[in-house]
PDB file of C-alpha atoms in Angstrom:
ATOM      1  CA  UNK A  86     -14.348 -63.587 -41.242  1.00 50.00           C
ATOM      2  CA  UNK A  87     -12.577 -61.165 -43.529  1.00 52.00           C
ATOM      3  CA  UNK A  88     -15.887 -59.997 -44.935  1.00 55.00           C
ATOM      4  CA  UNK A  89     -17.259 -59.288 -41.443  1.00 56.00           C
ATOM      5  CA  UNK A  90     -14.056 -57.420 -40.408  1.00 49.00           C
ATOM      6  CA  UNK A  91     -14.139 -55.298 -43.556  1.00 55.00           C
ATOM      7  CA  UNK A  92     -17.793 -54.527 -42.910  1.00 55.00           C
ATOM      8  CA  UNK A  93     -17.066 -53.383 -39.347  1.00 51.00           C
ATOM      9  CA  UNK A  94     -14.154 -51.192 -40.483  1.00 52.00           C
ATOM     10  CA  UNK A  95     -16.296 -49.656 -43.173  1.00 52.00           C
ATOM     11  CA  UNK A  96     -18.967 -48.869 -40.604  1.00 54.00           C
ATOM     12  CA  UNK A  97     -16.533 -47.243 -38.190  1.00 52.00           C
ATOM     13  CA  UNK A  98     -14.896 -44.908 -40.715  1.00 50.00           C
ATOM     14  CA  UNK A  99     -17.874 -42.600 -41.136  1.00 50.00           C
ATOM     15  CA  UNK A 100     -18.204 -42.387 -37.352  1.00 47.00           C
ATOM     16  CA  UNK A 101     -14.583 -41.276 -36.976  1.00 49.00           C
ATOM     17  CA  UNK A 102     -14.906 -38.839 -39.822  1.00 51.00           C
ATOM     18  CA  UNK A 103     -18.160 -37.500 -38.461  1.00 51.00           C
ATOM     19  CA  UNK A 104     -16.488 -36.113 -35.279  1.00 50.00           C
ATOM     20  CA  UNK A 105     -16.744 -32.329 -35.716  1.00 55.00           C
ATOM     21  CA  UNK A 106     -13.619 -30.248 -35.472  1.00 58.00           C
ATOM     22  CA  UNK A 107     -13.458 -27.879 -32.496  1.00 64.00           C
ATOM     23  CA  UNK A 108     -14.165 -24.396 -33.756  1.00 67.00           C
ATOM     24  CA  UNK A 109     -12.562 -21.313 -32.327  1.00 68.00           C
ATOM     25  CA  UNK A 110     -15.151 -19.394 -30.334  1.00 76.00           C
ATOM     26  CA  UNK A 111     -14.386 -15.943 -31.708  1.00 80.00           C
ATOM     27  CA  UNK A 112     -17.405 -14.451 -29.972  1.00 81.00           C
ATOM     28  CA  UNK A 113     -16.042 -15.406 -26.539  1.00 83.00           C
ATOM     29  CA  UNK A 114     -12.544 -14.212 -27.440  1.00 83.00           C
ATOM     30  CA  UNK A 115     -13.857 -10.863 -28.650  1.00 85.00           C
ATOM     31  CA  UNK A 116     -16.021 -10.494 -25.540  1.00 85.00           C
ATOM     32  CA  UNK A 117     -13.065 -11.142 -23.216  1.00 84.00           C
ATOM     33  CA  UNK A 118     -10.888  -8.813 -25.263  1.00 84.00           C
ATOM     34  CA  UNK A 119     -13.475  -6.042 -25.076  1.00 86.00           C
ATOM     35  CA  UNK A 120     -13.533  -6.204 -21.271  1.00 87.00           C
ATOM     36  CA  UNK A 121      -9.920  -7.106 -20.464  1.00 87.00           C
ATOM     37  CA  UNK A 122      -8.189  -5.423 -23.407  1.00 86.00           C
ATOM     38  CA  UNK A 123      -8.577  -1.755 -22.378  1.00 89.00           C
ATOM     39  CA  UNK A 124      -7.515  -2.462 -18.797  1.00 88.00           C
ATOM     40  CA  UNK A 125      -4.511  -4.460 -19.995  1.00 90.00           C
ATOM     41  CA  UNK A 126      -3.586  -1.730 -22.472  1.00 91.00           C
ATOM     42  CA  UNK A 127      -3.741   1.001 -19.820  1.00 90.00           C
ATOM     43  CA  UNK A 128      -1.739  -1.176 -17.422  1.00 89.00           C
ATOM     44  CA  UNK A 129       0.978  -1.647 -20.032  1.00 91.00           C
ATOM     45  CA  UNK A 130       1.073   2.045 -20.979  1.00 91.00           C
ATOM     46  CA  UNK A 131       0.823   3.493 -17.463  1.00 90.00           C
ATOM     47  CA  UNK A 132       2.720   0.901 -15.416  1.00 88.00           C
ATOM     48  CA  UNK A 133       4.921  -1.478 -17.394  1.00 90.00           C
ATOM     49  CA  UNK A 134       6.364   0.864 -20.048  1.00 92.00           C
ATOM     50  CA  UNK A 135       7.277   3.669 -17.573  1.00 90.00           C
ATOM     51  CA  UNK A 136       8.918   1.073 -15.322  1.00 91.00           C
ATOM     52  CA  UNK A 137      11.012  -0.271 -18.208  1.00 92.00           C
ATOM     53  CA  UNK A 138      11.937   3.270 -19.276  1.00 91.00           C
ATOM     54  CA  UNK A 139      12.847   4.153 -15.679  1.00 90.00           C
ATOM     55  CA  UNK A 140      15.029   1.058 -15.462  1.00 92.00           C
ATOM     56  CA  UNK A 141      16.808   2.194 -18.632  1.00 93.00           C
ATOM     57  CA  UNK A 142      17.262   5.798 -17.455  1.00 92.00           C
ATOM     58  CA  UNK A 143      18.712   4.573 -14.153  1.00 91.00           C
ATOM     59  CA  UNK A 144      21.808   3.524 -16.148  1.00 93.00           C
ATOM     60  CA  UNK A 145      22.174   6.955 -17.762  1.00 92.00           C
ATOM     61  CA  UNK A 146      23.175  10.464 -16.742  1.00 90.00           C
ATOM     62  CA  UNK A 147      20.110  12.136 -18.315  1.00 88.00           C
ATOM     63  CA  UNK A 148      19.053  15.431 -16.745  1.00 85.00           C
ATOM     64  CA  UNK A 149      15.385  15.015 -17.644  1.00 81.00           C
ATOM     65  CA  UNK A 150      15.392  17.873 -20.202  1.00 82.00           C
ATOM     66  CA  UNK A 151      18.183  17.392 -22.728  1.00 82.00           C
ATOM     67  CA  UNK A 152      17.787  15.193 -25.779  1.00 81.00           C
ATOM     68  CA  UNK A 153      21.237  13.730 -25.094  1.00 83.00           C
ATOM     69  CA  UNK A 154      21.116  10.570 -22.977  1.00 86.00           C
ATOM     70  CA  UNK A 155      24.556   9.305 -21.951  1.00 89.00           C
ATOM     71  CA  UNK A 156      24.903   5.673 -20.866  1.00 91.00           C
ATOM     72  CA  UNK A 157      26.930   5.386 -17.631  1.00 89.00           C
ATOM     73  CA  UNK A 158      26.188   1.814 -16.576  1.00 89.00           C
ATOM     74  CA  UNK A 159      26.018   1.209 -12.826  1.00 91.00           C
ATOM     75  CA  UNK A 160      27.738   4.491 -11.957  1.00 92.00           C
ATOM     76  CA  UNK A 161      24.514   5.927 -10.493  1.00 92.00           C
ATOM     77  CA  UNK A 162      24.123   2.951  -8.158  1.00 93.00           C
ATOM     78  CA  UNK A 163      27.770   3.198  -7.086  1.00 92.00           C
ATOM     79  CA  UNK A 164      27.299   6.889  -6.338  1.00 91.00           C
ATOM     80  CA  UNK A 165      24.219   6.166  -4.214  1.00 91.00           C
ATOM     81  CA  UNK A 166      26.038   3.647  -2.025  1.00 90.00           C
ATOM     82  CA  UNK A 167      29.367   5.504  -1.923  1.00 89.00           C
ATOM     83  CA  UNK A 168      28.486   9.171  -1.743  1.00 86.00           C
ATOM     84  CA  UNK A 169      24.849   9.807  -0.821  1.00 86.00           C
ATOM     85  CA  UNK A 170      24.246   9.620   2.958  1.00 88.00           C
ATOM     86  CA  UNK A 171      21.054  11.709   2.730  1.00 90.00           C
ATOM     87  CA  UNK A 172      19.359   8.925   0.763  1.00 91.00           C
ATOM     88  CA  UNK A 173      20.020   6.390   3.501  1.00 91.00           C
ATOM     89  CA  UNK A 174      18.979   8.883   6.177  1.00 92.00           C
ATOM     90  CA  UNK A 175      15.666   9.303   4.380  1.00 93.00           C
ATOM     91  CA  UNK A 176      15.410   5.518   4.085  1.00 91.00           C
ATOM     92  CA  UNK A 177      15.948   5.170   7.837  1.00 93.00           C
ATOM     93  CA  UNK A 178      13.283   7.787   8.557  1.00 94.00           C
ATOM     94  CA  UNK A 179      10.823   6.150   6.143  1.00 94.00           C
ATOM     95  CA  UNK A 180      11.398   2.693   7.652  1.00 93.00           C
ATOM     96  CA  UNK A 181      10.854   3.960  11.208  1.00 94.00           C
ATOM     97  CA  UNK A 182       7.794   5.854  10.062  1.00 94.00           C
ATOM     98  CA  UNK A 183       6.454   2.734   8.326  1.00 94.00           C
ATOM     99  CA  UNK A 184       6.659   0.579  11.463  1.00 94.00           C
ATOM    100  CA  UNK A 185       5.049   3.229  13.689  1.00 95.00           C
ATOM    101  CA  UNK A 186       2.335   4.108  11.174  1.00 94.00           C
ATOM    102  CA  UNK A 187       1.426   0.484  10.412  1.00 94.00           C
ATOM    103  CA  UNK A 188       1.023  -0.450  14.079  1.00 95.00           C
ATOM    104  CA  UNK A 189      -0.916   2.658  15.094  1.00 95.00           C
ATOM    105  CA  UNK A 190      -3.210   2.883  12.058  1.00 95.00           C
ATOM    106  CA  UNK A 191      -4.135  -0.819  12.171  1.00 95.00           C
ATOM    107  CA  UNK A 192      -4.655  -0.719  15.934  1.00 95.00           C
ATOM    108  CA  UNK A 193      -6.976   2.284  15.627  1.00 94.00           C
ATOM    109  CA  UNK A 194      -8.771   0.859  12.588  1.00 94.00           C
ATOM    110  CA  UNK A 195      -9.362  -2.513  14.247  1.00 94.00           C
ATOM    111  CA  UNK A 196     -10.553  -0.855  17.464  1.00 93.00           C
ATOM    112  CA  UNK A 197     -13.023   1.280  15.509  1.00 92.00           C
ATOM    113  CA  UNK A 198     -14.207  -1.833  13.670  1.00 92.00           C
ATOM    114  CA  UNK A 199     -14.862  -3.724  16.914  1.00 91.00           C
ATOM    115  CA  UNK A 200     -16.713  -0.734  18.321  1.00 89.00           C
ATOM    116  CA  UNK A 201     -18.837  -0.034  15.254  1.00 89.00           C
ATOM    117  CA  UNK A 202     -19.611  -3.685  14.562  1.00 86.00           C
ATOM    118  CA  UNK A 203     -21.728  -3.674  17.722  1.00 81.00           C
ATOM    119  CA  UNK A 204     -25.418  -2.773  17.711  1.00 74.00           C
ATOM    120  CA  UNK A 205     -25.032   0.987  18.085  1.00 77.00           C
ATOM    121  CA  UNK A 206     -27.746   3.330  16.850  1.00 82.00           C
ATOM    122  CA  UNK A 207     -25.203   5.791  15.461  1.00 84.00           C
ATOM    123  CA  UNK A 208     -22.806   3.258  13.946  1.00 83.00           C
ATOM    124  CA  UNK A 209     -23.575   4.167  10.305  1.00 85.00           C
ATOM    125  CA  UNK A 210     -23.006   7.851  10.997  1.00 88.00           C
ATOM    126  CA  UNK A 211     -19.798   7.124  12.914  1.00 87.00           C
ATOM    127  CA  UNK A 212     -18.493   4.910  10.131  1.00 87.00           C
ATOM    128  CA  UNK A 213     -18.961   7.781   7.703  1.00 87.00           C
ATOM    129  CA  UNK A 214     -17.278  10.260  10.050  1.00 88.00           C
ATOM    130  CA  UNK A 215     -14.243   8.014  10.584  1.00 89.00           C
ATOM    131  CA  UNK A 216     -13.912   7.270   6.853  1.00 90.00           C
ATOM    132  CA  UNK A 217     -14.129  10.905   5.638  1.00 90.00           C
ATOM    133  CA  UNK A 218     -10.410  11.742   6.310  1.00 89.00           C
ATOM    134  CA  UNK A 219      -9.413   9.087   3.773  1.00 88.00           C
ATOM    135  CA  UNK A 220     -11.332  10.985   1.071  1.00 87.00           C
ATOM    136  CA  UNK A 221      -9.418  14.237   1.653  1.00 85.00           C
ATOM    137  CA  UNK A 222      -6.316  14.662  -0.499  1.00 81.00           C
ATOM    138  CA  UNK A 223      -2.920  14.374   1.162  1.00 81.00           C
ATOM    139  CA  UNK A 224      -1.735  17.885   0.267  1.00 85.00           C
ATOM    140  CA  UNK A 225      -4.910  19.546   1.544  1.00 87.00           C
ATOM    141  CA  UNK A 226      -4.890  17.380   4.652  1.00 89.00           C
ATOM    142  CA  UNK A 227      -1.265  18.274   5.335  1.00 88.00           C
ATOM    143  CA  UNK A 228      -1.899  22.002   5.130  1.00 89.00           C
ATOM    144  CA  UNK A 229      -4.949  21.681   7.398  1.00 90.00           C
ATOM    145  CA  UNK A 230      -2.952  19.838  10.039  1.00 91.00           C
ATOM    146  CA  UNK A 231      -0.020  22.208   9.617  1.00 90.00           C
ATOM    147  CA  UNK A 232      -2.354  25.026  10.656  1.00 91.00           C
ATOM    148  CA  UNK A 233      -3.616  22.898  13.581  1.00 90.00           C
ATOM    149  CA  UNK A 234      -0.107  22.089  14.816  1.00 90.00           C
ATOM    150  CA  UNK A 235       1.308  25.599  14.379  1.00 88.00           C
ATOM    151  CA  UNK A 236      -1.645  27.854  15.195  1.00 88.00           C
ATOM    152  CA  UNK A 237      -4.300  25.711  16.835  1.00 90.00           C
ATOM    153  CA  UNK A 238      -2.118  23.869  19.335  1.00 89.00           C
ATOM    154  CA  UNK A 239      -0.230  27.060  20.191  1.00 87.00           C
ATOM    155  CA  UNK A 240      -3.489  28.887  20.998  1.00 90.00           C
ATOM    156  CA  UNK A 241      -4.759  26.007  23.147  1.00 90.00           C
ATOM    157  CA  UNK A 242      -1.388  25.829  24.916  1.00 88.00           C
ATOM    158  CA  UNK A 243      -1.472  29.545  25.727  1.00 88.00           C
ATOM    159  CA  UNK A 244      -4.994  29.254  27.111  1.00 88.00           C
ATOM    160  CA  UNK A 245      -4.582  26.042  29.109  1.00 88.00           C
ATOM    161  CA  UNK A 246      -0.823  26.044  29.787  1.00 85.00           C
ATOM    162  CA  UNK A 247      -0.735  22.329  28.932  1.00 86.00           C
ATOM    163  CA  UNK A 248       2.773  21.319  27.821  1.00 86.00           C
ATOM    164  CA  UNK A 249       1.470  18.893  25.189  1.00 86.00           C
ATOM    165  CA  UNK A 250       0.027  21.763  23.117  1.00 87.00           C
ATOM    166  CA  UNK A 251       3.021  24.031  23.645  1.00 85.00           C
ATOM    167  CA  UNK A 252       5.552  21.682  22.042  1.00 87.00           C
ATOM    168  CA  UNK A 253       7.099  22.698  18.677  1.00 86.00           C
ATOM    169  CA  UNK A 254       5.276  19.947  16.808  1.00 87.00           C
ATOM    170  CA  UNK A 255       6.702  20.623  13.347  1.00 87.00           C
ATOM    171  CA  UNK A 256       9.843  22.433  14.436  1.00 85.00           C
ATOM    172  CA  UNK A 257      11.630  19.591  16.218  1.00 86.00           C
ATOM    173  CA  UNK A 258      12.849  16.299  14.787  1.00 86.00           C
ATOM    174  CA  UNK A 259      11.092  13.995  17.279  1.00 87.00           C
ATOM    175  CA  UNK A 260       7.781  15.818  17.485  1.00 90.00           C
ATOM    176  CA  UNK A 261       7.694  16.329  13.702  1.00 92.00           C
ATOM    177  CA  UNK A 262       8.100  12.575  13.235  1.00 93.00           C
ATOM    178  CA  UNK A 263       5.173  11.823  15.526  1.00 92.00           C
ATOM    179  CA  UNK A 264       3.166  14.642  13.975  1.00 92.00           C
ATOM    180  CA  UNK A 265       3.397  12.963  10.562  1.00 93.00           C
ATOM    181  CA  UNK A 266       2.527   9.587  12.118  1.00 94.00           C
ATOM    182  CA  UNK A 267      -0.551  11.084  13.806  1.00 93.00           C
ATOM    183  CA  UNK A 268      -1.854  12.664  10.611  1.00 93.00           C
ATOM    184  CA  UNK A 269      -1.181   9.526   8.545  1.00 94.00           C
ATOM    185  CA  UNK A 270      -2.961   7.320  11.076  1.00 93.00           C
ATOM    186  CA  UNK A 271      -5.850   9.800  11.274  1.00 92.00           C
ATOM    187  CA  UNK A 272      -6.222   9.688   7.503  1.00 92.00           C
ATOM    188  CA  UNK A 273      -5.882   5.963   6.867  1.00 93.00           C
ATOM    189  CA  UNK A 274      -7.492   4.377   9.962  1.00 93.00           C
ATOM    190  CA  UNK A 275     -11.013   4.805   8.573  1.00 92.00           C
ATOM    191  CA  UNK A 276     -10.067   2.872   5.448  1.00 93.00           C
ATOM    192  CA  UNK A 277      -8.647   0.037   7.531  1.00 94.00           C
ATOM    193  CA  UNK A 278     -11.783   0.146   9.682  1.00 93.00           C
ATOM    194  CA  UNK A 279     -13.999  -0.579   6.665  1.00 93.00           C
ATOM    195  CA  UNK A 280     -11.950  -3.662   5.742  1.00 94.00           C
ATOM    196  CA  UNK A 281     -11.986  -4.968   9.313  1.00 94.00           C
ATOM    197  CA  UNK A 282     -15.756  -4.386   9.629  1.00 93.00           C
ATOM    198  CA  UNK A 283     -16.355  -6.394   6.442  1.00 92.00           C
ATOM    199  CA  UNK A 284     -14.282  -9.242   7.907  1.00 92.00           C
ATOM    200  CA  UNK A 285     -16.014  -9.102  11.310  1.00 91.00           C
ATOM    201  CA  UNK A 286     -19.431  -9.306   9.683  1.00 90.00           C
ATOM    202  CA  UNK A 287     -18.381 -12.576   8.083  1.00 88.00           C
ATOM    203  CA  UNK A 288     -17.674 -14.248  11.449  1.00 87.00           C
ATOM    204  CA  UNK A 289     -20.229 -16.924  12.323  1.00 85.00           C
ATOM    205  CA  UNK A 290     -22.087 -15.663  15.391  1.00 86.00           C
ATOM    206  CA  UNK A 291     -23.029 -19.207  16.429  1.00 87.00           C
ATOM    207  CA  UNK A 292     -19.349 -19.899  17.188  1.00 86.00           C
ATOM    208  CA  UNK A 293     -19.193 -16.878  19.479  1.00 86.00           C
ATOM    209  CA  UNK A 294     -22.422 -17.831  21.223  1.00 88.00           C
ATOM    210  CA  UNK A 295     -21.189 -21.390  21.756  1.00 89.00           C
ATOM    211  CA  UNK A 296     -17.915 -20.088  23.195  1.00 88.00           C
ATOM    212  CA  UNK A 297     -19.778 -17.743  25.558  1.00 88.00           C
ATOM    213  CA  UNK A 298     -21.907 -20.632  26.772  1.00 87.00           C
ATOM    214  CA  UNK A 299     -18.697 -22.529  27.500  1.00 84.00           C
ATOM    215  CA  UNK A 300     -17.509 -19.628  29.670  1.00 84.00           C
ATOM    216  CA  UNK A 301     -15.133 -17.847  27.283  1.00 84.00           C
ATOM    217  CA  UNK A 302     -14.321 -14.258  28.209  1.00 87.00           C
ATOM    218  CA  UNK A 303     -14.400 -11.352  25.774  1.00 86.00           C
ATOM    219  CA  UNK A 304     -10.603 -11.406  25.565  1.00 89.00           C
ATOM    220  CA  UNK A 305     -10.630 -15.130  24.781  1.00 89.00           C
ATOM    221  CA  UNK A 306     -13.253 -14.603  22.080  1.00 88.00           C
ATOM    222  CA  UNK A 307     -11.136 -11.872  20.537  1.00 88.00           C
ATOM    223  CA  UNK A 308      -7.751 -13.627  20.613  1.00 87.00           C
ATOM    224  CA  UNK A 309      -8.773 -17.256  20.073  1.00 87.00           C
ATOM    225  CA  UNK A 310     -11.732 -16.996  17.701  1.00 87.00           C
ATOM    226  CA  UNK A 311     -12.254 -13.573  16.100  1.00 89.00           C
ATOM    227  CA  UNK A 312      -8.668 -12.667  15.180  1.00 89.00           C
ATOM    228  CA  UNK A 313      -7.769 -16.131  13.756  1.00 89.00           C
ATOM    229  CA  UNK A 314     -10.936 -16.066  11.624  1.00 89.00           C
ATOM    230  CA  UNK A 315     -10.230 -12.625  10.138  1.00 90.00           C
ATOM    231  CA  UNK A 316      -6.494 -13.046   9.526  1.00 91.00           C
ATOM    232  CA  UNK A 317      -6.991 -12.505   5.745  1.00 91.00           C
ATOM    233  CA  UNK A 318      -8.195  -8.977   6.581  1.00 92.00           C
ATOM    234  CA  UNK A 319      -4.997  -8.366   8.573  1.00 93.00           C
ATOM    235  CA  UNK A 320      -2.971  -9.544   5.567  1.00 92.00           C
ATOM    236  CA  UNK A 321      -4.704  -7.011   3.308  1.00 92.00           C
ATOM    237  CA  UNK A 322      -4.535  -4.145   5.805  1.00 93.00           C
ATOM    238  CA  UNK A 323      -0.870  -4.719   6.639  1.00 94.00           C
ATOM    239  CA  UNK A 324       0.006  -4.862   2.941  1.00 93.00           C
ATOM    240  CA  UNK A 325      -1.860  -1.624   2.204  1.00 93.00           C
ATOM    241  CA  UNK A 326      -0.487   0.303   5.172  1.00 94.00           C
ATOM    242  CA  UNK A 327       3.103  -0.847   4.583  1.00 93.00           C
ATOM    243  CA  UNK A 328       3.016   0.172   0.911  1.00 92.00           C
ATOM    244  CA  UNK A 329       1.263   3.494   1.622  1.00 93.00           C
ATOM    245  CA  UNK A 330       3.583   4.358   4.519  1.00 93.00           C
ATOM    246  CA  UNK A 331       6.669   3.642   2.434  1.00 92.00           C
ATOM    247  CA  UNK A 332       5.365   5.759  -0.449  1.00 90.00           C
ATOM    248  CA  UNK A 333       4.311   8.759   1.678  1.00 91.00           C
ATOM    249  CA  UNK A 334       4.937  11.957  -0.246  1.00 91.00           C
ATOM    250  CA  UNK A 335       2.175  14.565  -0.373  1.00 89.00           C
ATOM    251  CA  UNK A 336       1.439  14.453   3.359  1.00 90.00           C
ATOM    252  CA  UNK A 337       5.114  14.714   4.209  1.00 90.00           C
ATOM    253  CA  UNK A 338       5.650  17.508   1.668  1.00 90.00           C
ATOM    254  CA  UNK A 339       2.780  19.679   2.915  1.00 90.00           C
ATOM    255  CA  UNK A 340       3.421  19.125   6.635  1.00 89.00           C
ATOM    256  CA  UNK A 341       7.186  19.545   7.004  1.00 88.00           C
ATOM    257  CA  UNK A 342       8.669  19.528   3.507  1.00 86.00           C
ATOM    258  CA  UNK A 343      11.268  17.106   4.890  1.00 86.00           C
ATOM    259  CA  UNK A 344      12.412  19.513   7.614  1.00 84.00           C
ATOM    260  CA  UNK A 345      13.691  20.544   9.982  1.00 85.00           C
ATOM    261  CA  UNK A 346      17.117  20.051   8.327  1.00 85.00           C
ATOM    262  CA  UNK A 347      15.914  17.040   6.290  1.00 85.00           C
ATOM    263  CA  UNK A 348      15.221  15.086   9.482  1.00 88.00           C
ATOM    264  CA  UNK A 349      11.746  14.068   8.267  1.00 90.00           C
ATOM    265  CA  UNK A 350      12.568  13.640   4.588  1.00 92.00           C
ATOM    266  CA  UNK A 351      10.932  10.532   3.134  1.00 92.00           C
ATOM    267  CA  UNK A 352      12.482   8.507   0.333  1.00 92.00           C
ATOM    268  CA  UNK A 353       9.834   9.769  -2.111  1.00 92.00           C
ATOM    269  CA  UNK A 354      10.755  13.402  -1.393  1.00 93.00           C
ATOM    270  CA  UNK A 355      14.461  12.599  -1.734  1.00 92.00           C
ATOM    271  CA  UNK A 356      13.846  11.007  -5.142  1.00 93.00           C
ATOM    272  CA  UNK A 357      11.648  13.922  -6.212  1.00 92.00           C
ATOM    273  CA  UNK A 358      14.278  16.496  -5.273  1.00 91.00           C
ATOM    274  CA  UNK A 359      17.050  14.529  -6.965  1.00 91.00           C
ATOM    275  CA  UNK A 360      15.184  14.114 -10.239  1.00 89.00           C
ATOM    276  CA  UNK A 361      13.198  17.333 -10.618  1.00 88.00           C
ATOM    277  CA  UNK A 362      15.008  19.933  -8.513  1.00 88.00           C
ATOM    278  CA  UNK A 363      18.623  18.853  -8.964  1.00 88.00           C
ATOM    279  CA  UNK A 364      17.924  17.806 -12.598  1.00 88.00           C
ATOM    280  CA  UNK A 365      19.633  14.453 -12.134  1.00 90.00           C
ATOM    281  CA  UNK A 366      16.932  12.248 -13.555  1.00 91.00           C
ATOM    282  CA  UNK A 367      19.179   9.234 -14.048  1.00 91.00           C
ATOM    283  CA  UNK A 368      20.302   9.250 -10.433  1.00 91.00           C
ATOM    284  CA  UNK A 369      16.732   9.811  -9.265  1.00 92.00           C
ATOM    285  CA  UNK A 370      15.417   6.839 -11.236  1.00 93.00           C
ATOM    286  CA  UNK A 371      18.246   4.674  -9.867  1.00 93.00           C
ATOM    287  CA  UNK A 372      17.082   5.582  -6.365  1.00 93.00           C
ATOM    288  CA  UNK A 373      13.506   4.782  -7.311  1.00 93.00           C
ATOM    289  CA  UNK A 374      14.525   1.324  -8.578  1.00 93.00           C
ATOM    290  CA  UNK A 375      16.293   0.582  -5.286  1.00 93.00           C
ATOM    291  CA  UNK A 376      13.251   1.901  -3.447  1.00 92.00           C
ATOM    292  CA  UNK A 377      10.970  -0.380  -5.466  1.00 92.00           C
ATOM    293  CA  UNK A 378      13.106  -3.418  -4.639  1.00 93.00           C
ATOM    294  CA  UNK A 379      13.076  -2.674  -0.897  1.00 91.00           C
ATOM    295  CA  UNK A 380       9.298  -2.092  -0.807  1.00 91.00           C
ATOM    296  CA  UNK A 381       8.736  -5.294  -2.800  1.00 92.00           C
ATOM    297  CA  UNK A 382      10.898  -7.258  -0.348  1.00 92.00           C
ATOM    298  CA  UNK A 383       9.105  -5.838   2.712  1.00 91.00           C
ATOM    299  CA  UNK A 384       5.616  -6.448   1.343  1.00 91.00           C
ATOM    300  CA  UNK A 385       6.479  -9.945   0.081  1.00 92.00           C
ATOM    301  CA  UNK A 386       7.867 -10.987   3.462  1.00 92.00           C
ATOM    302  CA  UNK A 387       4.816  -9.527   5.209  1.00 90.00           C
ATOM    303  CA  UNK A 388       2.357 -11.348   2.932  1.00 89.00           C
ATOM    304  CA  UNK A 389       4.251 -14.645   3.290  1.00 90.00           C
ATOM    305  CA  UNK A 390       4.324 -14.380   7.087  1.00 89.00           C
ATOM    306  CA  UNK A 391       0.660 -13.456   7.477  1.00 88.00           C
ATOM    307  CA  UNK A 392      -0.430 -16.071   4.925  1.00 86.00           C
ATOM    308  CA  UNK A 393       1.511 -18.658   6.914  1.00 84.00           C
ATOM    309  CA  UNK A 394      -0.378 -17.584  10.038  1.00 80.00           C
ATOM    310  CA  UNK A 395      -3.666 -17.969   8.152  1.00 74.00           C
ATOM    311  CA  UNK A 396      -2.794 -21.569   7.270  1.00 59.00           C
ATOM    312  CA  UNK A 397      -1.693 -22.356  10.822  1.00 62.00           C
ATOM    313  CA  UNK A 398      -4.883 -20.834  12.230  1.00 56.00           C
TER     314      UNK A 398
END
């Protein structure tokens, strides 16, 4: 018995020793590094490092020019909450603008998508026409619409005597607000349209045909079948429009410059003026950190709510 056991153990040892060790696949690692490495490096240099530096400068009184950086702790944040009403006024304007712009731009974009998803002969041309405003830069677009509001509408109002065209679109607080909303929606709706069209083309047409055979109306098809199926597209579009509306800068700067009397000043313009015009870089970066936190909270809540609707649907 002992001889047989020793023989079996002797036979199993080479088998155990013959199991090859797992080698590190350097070729795969180098391949992944070649593709992911540059993007990760640029992300760290362009996004992460400036954010960390901005977080540091928000606790200083640096003027953006001097080599002397004085640490002041949370004094900048205390000053914002205690003695800076213009910042909160700009926050209120930006929040109101965000809600109006998100609703209008998504409503227009989704309507265009429904229209151009149908079998129209000119749908490809119309898709291009509606998307073109998104390609134009914000500053150029703002100056174009400034000319339209100031000169174009005034000329039409004088010719037709229609009160709508005779209003001081950029010279009054209320009309200037809606003027910025109109231009923003005009610029971004085409982009939202493309996302909604891509989602609509993924809807199974057999479901719609079966619902029509069962007597479903167009409104029922839209609210009970189409919208629940493309809720991921709404999640993306809401996220994009909320973040873009909060961060509006160039369009606001070229249209009104924050006027009249800072009534249409966005948070981005307020931060820009604080850091680069008033030379209070530390205070400006403190505002930008608070702004980042608020935008992150809004977008996170929005994504969580719409994702929850996707699951329920």
